[in-house]
CSV table of C-alpha atoms in Angstrom, one decimal:
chain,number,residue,atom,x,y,z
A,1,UNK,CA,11.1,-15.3,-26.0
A,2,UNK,CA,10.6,-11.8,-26.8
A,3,UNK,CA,9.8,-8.8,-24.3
A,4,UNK,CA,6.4,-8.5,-24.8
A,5,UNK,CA,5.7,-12.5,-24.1
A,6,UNK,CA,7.5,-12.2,-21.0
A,7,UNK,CA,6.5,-9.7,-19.3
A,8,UNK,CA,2.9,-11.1,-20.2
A,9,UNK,CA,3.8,-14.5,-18.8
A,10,UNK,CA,5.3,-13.0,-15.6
A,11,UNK,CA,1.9,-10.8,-15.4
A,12,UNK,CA,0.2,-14.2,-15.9
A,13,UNK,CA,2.2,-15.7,-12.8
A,14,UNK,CA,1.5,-13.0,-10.7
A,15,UNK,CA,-1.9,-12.7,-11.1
A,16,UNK,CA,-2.2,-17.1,-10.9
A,17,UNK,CA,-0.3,-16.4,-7.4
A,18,UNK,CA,-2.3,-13.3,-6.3
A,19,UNK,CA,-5.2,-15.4,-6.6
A,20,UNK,CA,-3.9,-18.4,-5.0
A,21,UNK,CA,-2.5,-16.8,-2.2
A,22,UNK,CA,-5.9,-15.1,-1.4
A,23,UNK,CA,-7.4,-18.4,-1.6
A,24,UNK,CA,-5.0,-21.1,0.2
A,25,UNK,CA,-2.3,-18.6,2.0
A,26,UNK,CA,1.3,-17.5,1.0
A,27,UNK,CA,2.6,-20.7,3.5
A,28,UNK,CA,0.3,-23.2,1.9
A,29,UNK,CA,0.8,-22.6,-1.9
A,30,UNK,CA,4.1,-24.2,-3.9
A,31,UNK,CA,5.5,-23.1,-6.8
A,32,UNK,CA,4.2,-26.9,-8.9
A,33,UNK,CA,0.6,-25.6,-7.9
A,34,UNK,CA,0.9,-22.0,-9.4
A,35,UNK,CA,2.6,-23.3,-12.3
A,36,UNK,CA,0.0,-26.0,-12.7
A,37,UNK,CA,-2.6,-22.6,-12.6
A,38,UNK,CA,-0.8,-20.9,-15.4
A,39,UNK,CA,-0.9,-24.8,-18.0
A,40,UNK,CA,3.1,-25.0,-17.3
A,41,UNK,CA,5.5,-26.7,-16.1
A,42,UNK,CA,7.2,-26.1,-12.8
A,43,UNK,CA,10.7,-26.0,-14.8
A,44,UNK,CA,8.8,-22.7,-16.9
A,45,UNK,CA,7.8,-20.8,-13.9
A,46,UNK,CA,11.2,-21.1,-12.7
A,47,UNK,CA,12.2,-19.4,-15.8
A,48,UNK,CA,10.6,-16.7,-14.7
A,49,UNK,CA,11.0,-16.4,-10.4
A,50,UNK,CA,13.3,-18.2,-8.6
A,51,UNK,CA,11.5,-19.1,-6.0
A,52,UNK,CA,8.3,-18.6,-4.3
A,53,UNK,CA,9.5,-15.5,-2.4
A,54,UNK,CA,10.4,-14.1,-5.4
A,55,UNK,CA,7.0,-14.1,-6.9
A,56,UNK,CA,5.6,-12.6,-3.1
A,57,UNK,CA,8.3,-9.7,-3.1
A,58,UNK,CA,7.5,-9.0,-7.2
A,59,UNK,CA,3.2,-8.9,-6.1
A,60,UNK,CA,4.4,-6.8,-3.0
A,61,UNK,CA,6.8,-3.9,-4.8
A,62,UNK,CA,3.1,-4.0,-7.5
A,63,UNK,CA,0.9,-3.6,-4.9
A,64,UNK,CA,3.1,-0.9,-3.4
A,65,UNK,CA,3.8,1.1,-6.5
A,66,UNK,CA,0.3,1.3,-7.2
A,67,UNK,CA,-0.4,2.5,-3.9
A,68,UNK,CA,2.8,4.7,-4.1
A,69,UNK,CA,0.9,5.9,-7.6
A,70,UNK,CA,-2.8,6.9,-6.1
A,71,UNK,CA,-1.1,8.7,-3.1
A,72,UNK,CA,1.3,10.6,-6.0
A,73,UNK,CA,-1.5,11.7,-7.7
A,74,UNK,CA,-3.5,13.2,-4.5
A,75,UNK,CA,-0.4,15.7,-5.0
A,76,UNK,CA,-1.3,17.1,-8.2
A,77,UNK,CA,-4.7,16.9,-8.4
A,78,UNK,CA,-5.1,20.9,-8.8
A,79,UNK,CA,-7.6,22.8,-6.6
A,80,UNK,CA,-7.3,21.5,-2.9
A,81,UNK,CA,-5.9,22.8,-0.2
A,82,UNK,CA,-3.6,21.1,2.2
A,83,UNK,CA,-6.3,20.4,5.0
A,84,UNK,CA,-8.5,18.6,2.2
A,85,UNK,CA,-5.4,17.4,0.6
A,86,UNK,CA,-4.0,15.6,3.9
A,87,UNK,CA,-7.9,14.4,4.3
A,88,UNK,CA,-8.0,12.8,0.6
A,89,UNK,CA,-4.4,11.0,1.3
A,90,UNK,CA,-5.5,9.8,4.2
A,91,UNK,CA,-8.5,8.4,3.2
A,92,UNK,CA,-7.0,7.0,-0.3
A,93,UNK,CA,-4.2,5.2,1.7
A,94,UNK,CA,-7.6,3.2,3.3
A,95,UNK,CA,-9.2,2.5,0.4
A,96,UNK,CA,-6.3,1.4,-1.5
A,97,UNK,CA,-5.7,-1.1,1.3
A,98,UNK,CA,-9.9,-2.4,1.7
A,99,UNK,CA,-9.9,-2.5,-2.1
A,100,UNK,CA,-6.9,-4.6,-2.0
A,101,UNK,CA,-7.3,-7.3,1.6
A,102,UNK,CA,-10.8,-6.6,2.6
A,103,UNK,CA,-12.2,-9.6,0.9
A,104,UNK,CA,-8.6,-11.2,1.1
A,105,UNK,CA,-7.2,-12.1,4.7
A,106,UNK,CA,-5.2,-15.0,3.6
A,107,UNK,CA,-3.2,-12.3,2.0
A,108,UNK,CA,-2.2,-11.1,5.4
A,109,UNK,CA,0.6,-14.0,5.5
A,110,UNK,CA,2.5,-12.3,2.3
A,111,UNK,CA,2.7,-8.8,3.8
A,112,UNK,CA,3.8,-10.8,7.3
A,113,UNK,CA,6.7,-12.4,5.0
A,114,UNK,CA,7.4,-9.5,3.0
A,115,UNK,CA,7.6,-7.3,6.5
A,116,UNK,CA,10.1,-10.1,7.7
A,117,UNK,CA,12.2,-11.0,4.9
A,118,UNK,CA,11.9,-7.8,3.2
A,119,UNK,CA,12.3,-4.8,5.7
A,120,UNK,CA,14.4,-2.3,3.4
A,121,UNK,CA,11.6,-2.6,1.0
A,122,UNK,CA,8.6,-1.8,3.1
A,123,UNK,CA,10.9,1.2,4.7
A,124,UNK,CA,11.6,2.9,1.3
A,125,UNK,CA,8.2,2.5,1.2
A,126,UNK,CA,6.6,4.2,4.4
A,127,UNK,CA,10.0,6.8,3.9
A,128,UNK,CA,8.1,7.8,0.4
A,129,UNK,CA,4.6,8.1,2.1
A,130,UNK,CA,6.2,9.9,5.0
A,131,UNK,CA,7.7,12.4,2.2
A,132,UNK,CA,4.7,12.9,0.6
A,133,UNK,CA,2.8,13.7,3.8
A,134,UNK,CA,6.1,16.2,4.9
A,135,UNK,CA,5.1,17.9,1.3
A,136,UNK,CA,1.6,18.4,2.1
A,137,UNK,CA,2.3,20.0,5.7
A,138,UNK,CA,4.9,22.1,4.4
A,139,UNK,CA,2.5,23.5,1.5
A,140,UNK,CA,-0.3,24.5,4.6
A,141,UNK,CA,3.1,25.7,6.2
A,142,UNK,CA,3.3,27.9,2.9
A,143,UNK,CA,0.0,28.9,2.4
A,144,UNK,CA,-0.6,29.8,6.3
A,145,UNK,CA,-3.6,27.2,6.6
A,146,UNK,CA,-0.8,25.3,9.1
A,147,UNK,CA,1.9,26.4,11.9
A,148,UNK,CA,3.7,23.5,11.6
A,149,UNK,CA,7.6,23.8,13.1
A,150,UNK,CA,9.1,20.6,11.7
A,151,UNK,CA,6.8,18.7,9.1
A,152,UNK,CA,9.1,16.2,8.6
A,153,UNK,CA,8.2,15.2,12.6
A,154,UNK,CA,4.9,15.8,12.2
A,155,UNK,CA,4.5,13.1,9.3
A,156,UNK,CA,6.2,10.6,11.3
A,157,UNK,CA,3.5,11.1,13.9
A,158,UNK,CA,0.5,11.0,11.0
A,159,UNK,CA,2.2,7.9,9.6
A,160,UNK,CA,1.8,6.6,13.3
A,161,UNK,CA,-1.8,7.5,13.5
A,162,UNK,CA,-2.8,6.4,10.5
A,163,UNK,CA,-1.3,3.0,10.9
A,164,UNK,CA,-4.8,1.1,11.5
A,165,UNK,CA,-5.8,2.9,8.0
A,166,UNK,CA,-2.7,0.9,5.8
A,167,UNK,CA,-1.8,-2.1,7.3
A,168,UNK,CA,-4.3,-5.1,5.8
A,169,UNK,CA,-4.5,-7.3,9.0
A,170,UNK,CA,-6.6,-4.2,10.9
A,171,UNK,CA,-9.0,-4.0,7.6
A,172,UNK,CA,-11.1,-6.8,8.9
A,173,UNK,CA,-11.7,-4.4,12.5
A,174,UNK,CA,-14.6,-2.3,11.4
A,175,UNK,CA,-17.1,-2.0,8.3
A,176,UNK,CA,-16.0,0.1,5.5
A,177,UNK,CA,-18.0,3.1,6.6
A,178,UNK,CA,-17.0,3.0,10.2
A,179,UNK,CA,-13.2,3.1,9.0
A,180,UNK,CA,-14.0,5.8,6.6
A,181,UNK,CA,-15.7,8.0,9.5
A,182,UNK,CA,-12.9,6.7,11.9
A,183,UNK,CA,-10.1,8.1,9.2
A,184,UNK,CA,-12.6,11.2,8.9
A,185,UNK,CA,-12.3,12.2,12.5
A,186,UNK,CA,-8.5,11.3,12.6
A,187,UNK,CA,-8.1,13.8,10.1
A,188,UNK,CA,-9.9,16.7,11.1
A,189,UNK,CA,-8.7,16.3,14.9
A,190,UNK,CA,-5.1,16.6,13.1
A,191,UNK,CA,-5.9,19.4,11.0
A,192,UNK,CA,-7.5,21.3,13.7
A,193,UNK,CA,-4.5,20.5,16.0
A,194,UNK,CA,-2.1,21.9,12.7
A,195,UNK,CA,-4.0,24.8,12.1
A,196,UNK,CA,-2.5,28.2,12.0
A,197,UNK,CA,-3.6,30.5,15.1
């Protein structure tokens, strides 16, 4: 099987287990049902993932990279400041997560796995975000919109606060809008709070 075929079949998995996951729950779906999804045979799906918690951890590292990608981007988009900067991370790290569990809450029992089985991964993970935050408080360090002594710190504590904004099982809390104005004024308390005097 060439490269291209696979890495379209695996796509196909993923997205057959995605699906199923959402629907049923991560506990309740086996690996003959999301091979029957895809028209193969159990044997052919384990061609491909080893095991159920193979497929959950390959649909959690997507999920994270293209979150990892959008809050990237928020770094080079040209012509923000840091103060709108740490407002339009903040913000896209919510509406990655609505987009992705609001409609979704079975979901909730892969990320509960992943968090237990795979801890490392979702650290590297909140380490990258936390170093992108530490980059955006050090350029309002640099550009004197911020008197920030250790940014590195301070990120830890806006990763804190912004927990209720990333995690998917708090998405179902509030309507969109009233997590949007809730990760608003979050925000601007911060970036009043970080403001050079």
């Amino acid at each position: 099987m060439d490269t291209a075929q696979t890495t379209s079949t695996r796509e196909q998995i993923l997205d057959s287990a995605w699906k199923r996951f959402a629907q049923y729950g991560y506990g309740k779906t086996t690996m003959v049902e999301i091979a029957t999804d895809c028209d193969m045979s159990a044997a052919n799906l384990y061609r491909f993932f080893k095991n159920k918690e193979d497929i959950g951890m390959a649909l959690a590292c997507q999920c994270l990279g293209q979150k990892e990608k959008r809050l990237r981007e928020v770094l080079t988009r040209p012509g923000l400041s840091a103060a709108q900067r740490l407002h339009t991370f903040v913000l896209t790290l919510f509406h990655y997560t609505y987009e992705q569990f609001h409609d979704q809450p079975r979901i909730n029992e892969l990320v509960d796995t992943i968090m237990k089985e795979y801890a490392d991964v979702v650290m590297q993970h909140k380490e990258m975000a936390r170093s992108l935050l530490a980059t955006i408080l050090t350029e309002g360090n640099q550009t004197g919109e911020f008197n920030i002594p250790n940014p590195i710190v301070t990120a830890d504590t806006l990763m804190a606060a912004t927990t209720i904004f990333c995690v998917p099982y708090f998405v179902t809390w509030h309507s969109k809008e009233e997590f949007e104005s809730l990760a608003q004024d979050m925000v601007n308390t911060f970036i009043r709070g970080l403001a050079k005097r």
